[in-house]
Amino acid sequence: MKKYIYQFITLLSITYSGSVISQTLVNKGISITVGNSNNGSGDIKGPIFSVEYFSSLKSNWFFLGNIGATIHSEKGFPISFIYNNQNIDATIYETTAGMQAMAQIGYSFINNPKHFCGIRSGILVRYQSSSSTSVVYTLFPAETNLPFPVYVFDKINPQKTYSVGLSGQIFYTYKLNKKLGIGFLGGFQFDSNGDNISQLSLSVTRFLK
C-alpha cells in the first residue's frame, strides 16, 4: 500500500513540476493581427494591421517588436445645395492613414502548452498623413454675386506628421499545436500629435520555438 502511495505522490510531483515549467516556456514567434480601430472619441473608424515578432526575456517576461498601419475615414464637413434645380452633394470625404513601429515589454500571466495570455506596453513612432480640414468658411451668394455658396477650406494642421507615443495592450492566444495559435488583442495608444487610437484585433501566431 505504501508503495502505491509513494508512486502516486511521485506522479503528482512530476505533474506539478511539469506545470510549473510550462509557465515559463521559452517562446519565440511571429504574429499577424487584423482588426478594427477607432481614432479619437470613436467616431472615426477604420482597419488596423500589424506584423510582430516576440521573444522571451526572463521568466514570464518577453520583448515584442511591431510594425503596423491604420486607415481611418469619415464624412467631412457636409456640403449640399441646390443648383439648376438639382441637389448637389459636394461633401469632401476625409482620410487619415498612418504607419508605425512599436517596441514593447510584456508579461504573460499564463504560458503553457495551450494558452498564452498577458499584457504588454511600450513606445511607438508614427508617420501619418491626413486630408482632414481644420476650418471651413462659407461665402453666401450675397457676398460673391454667384448663384451658389462658395466654401473655403483652410488646412491649419500639416498634412504629414511624425510623432512618438505610448501603447498598452492585453492579449490571449490559444495554441492549436506547438507551431500555430489563434487569438485576439485589445489595446489603446496615444502620441504627441494628439491621436488616440483604440483597437480590437484577431491574431494568428506562428511559434518558432
Coordinates of C-alpha atoms in Angstrom, one line a residue, residues 69-194:
A69 CA -0.6 50.5 -40.3
T70 CA -4.0 52.2 -39.8
I71 CA -6.6 53.8 -42.1
H72 CA -9.4 55.9 -40.8
S73 CA -12.0 57.7 -42.9
E74 CA -15.0 59.9 -42.2
K75 CA -17.5 62.1 -43.9
G76 CA -16.1 65.5 -43.6
F77 CA -17.9 68.8 -43.5
P78 CA -21.3 68.2 -45.1
I79 CA -21.8 70.5 -48.2
S80 CA -25.1 70.4 -50.2
F81 CA -27.0 73.0 -52.1
I82 CA -29.5 73.3 -55.0
Y83 CA -28.2 74.5 -58.4
N84 CA -30.2 74.4 -61.6
N85 CA -33.0 72.6 -59.7
Q86 CA -30.6 69.8 -58.8
N87 CA -29.4 68.8 -55.4
I88 CA -25.6 69.0 -55.3
D89 CA -23.7 67.0 -52.8
A90 CA -20.2 68.5 -52.6
T91 CA -19.2 66.8 -49.3
I92 CA -15.4 66.1 -49.1
Y93 CA -14.6 62.7 -47.5
E94 CA -11.5 62.8 -45.3
T95 CA -9.0 60.0 -44.7
T96 CA -6.2 59.7 -42.2
A97 CA -3.6 56.9 -42.7
G98 CA -0.5 56.1 -40.8
M99 CA 2.3 53.7 -40.4
Q100 CA 4.0 52.9 -37.1
A101 CA 6.6 50.8 -35.3
M102 CA 6.4 49.7 -31.6
A103 CA 8.8 48.2 -29.1
Q104 CA 7.1 46.7 -26.1
I105 CA 7.9 44.7 -23.0
G106 CA 5.2 42.1 -22.0
Y107 CA 4.3 39.9 -19.1
S108 CA 2.4 36.6 -19.5
F109 CA 0.1 35.6 -16.7
I110 CA -0.5 32.2 -18.4
N111 CA 2.1 30.5 -20.7
N112 CA 1.5 26.8 -21.0
P113 CA 1.2 24.3 -23.9
K114 CA -2.4 25.5 -24.6
H115 CA -2.7 29.1 -23.5
F116 CA -0.7 32.3 -23.8
C117 CA -2.2 35.3 -22.1
G118 CA -0.9 38.6 -20.7
I119 CA -0.3 42.3 -21.0
R120 CA 2.3 44.4 -22.8
S121 CA 3.2 48.1 -23.2
G122 CA 5.9 50.2 -24.8
I123 CA 6.8 53.1 -27.0
L124 CA 5.9 53.8 -30.6
V125 CA 7.0 56.1 -33.5
R126 CA 4.3 57.0 -36.1
Y127 CA 4.1 58.6 -39.5
Q128 CA 0.7 59.9 -40.5
S129 CA -0.9 61.7 -43.5
S130 CA -4.3 63.3 -43.2
S131 CA -6.6 65.1 -45.6
S132 CA -8.8 66.5 -42.8
T133 CA -9.8 70.1 -43.0
S134 CA -9.3 72.3 -40.0
V135 CA -11.7 75.2 -40.7
V136 CA -14.4 75.7 -43.4
Y137 CA -15.6 79.2 -44.3
T138 CA -18.9 79.7 -46.1
L139 CA -19.4 82.7 -48.6
F140 CA -23.0 83.2 -49.4
P141 CA -24.3 84.4 -52.8
A142 CA -24.9 87.9 -51.3
E143 CA -21.2 88.2 -50.8
T144 CA -20.0 86.8 -54.1
N145 CA -22.8 87.6 -56.5
L146 CA -22.7 83.9 -57.5
P147 CA -25.9 81.8 -57.7
F148 CA -24.4 79.2 -55.2
P149 CA -22.4 79.3 -52.0
V150 CA -18.6 79.2 -52.0
Y151 CA -16.8 77.1 -49.4
V152 CA -13.2 77.9 -48.4
F153 CA -11.2 75.1 -46.8
D154 CA -8.4 76.2 -44.5
K155 CA -5.9 73.4 -43.6
I156 CA -4.2 74.8 -40.5
N157 CA -2.7 71.5 -39.4
P158 CA 0.1 69.9 -41.5
Q159 CA -0.8 67.0 -43.8
K160 CA 2.2 64.9 -42.8
T161 CA 3.2 64.4 -39.2
Y162 CA 5.8 62.4 -37.2
S163 CA 5.1 61.6 -33.6
V164 CA 6.1 59.4 -30.7
G165 CA 3.8 57.8 -28.2
L166 CA 2.9 55.1 -25.8
S167 CA 0.8 51.9 -26.2
G168 CA -0.7 49.3 -23.9
Q169 CA -2.4 46.0 -24.9
I170 CA -3.9 42.9 -23.5
F171 CA -3.8 39.6 -25.4
Y172 CA -4.8 36.0 -25.5
T173 CA -3.6 33.2 -27.8
Y174 CA -4.9 29.7 -27.9
K175 CA -2.2 27.2 -29.0
L176 CA -3.7 24.9 -31.6
N177 CA -0.4 22.9 -31.6
K178 CA 3.3 23.6 -31.0
K179 CA 3.6 25.8 -34.1
L180 CA 0.3 27.6 -34.5
G181 CA -2.0 29.7 -32.4
I182 CA -5.0 32.0 -32.8
G183 CA -6.3 34.7 -30.5
F184 CA -7.2 38.3 -30.0
L185 CA -5.8 41.5 -28.5
G186 CA -7.2 44.8 -27.4
G187 CA -5.3 48.0 -26.8
F188 CA -5.0 51.7 -26.7
Q189 CA -2.3 54.2 -27.8
F190 CA -1.7 57.9 -27.9
D191 CA 1.0 60.1 -29.4
S192 CA 2.5 63.5 -29.4
N193 CA 0.3 64.5 -32.4
G194 CA -2.8 64.2 -30.3

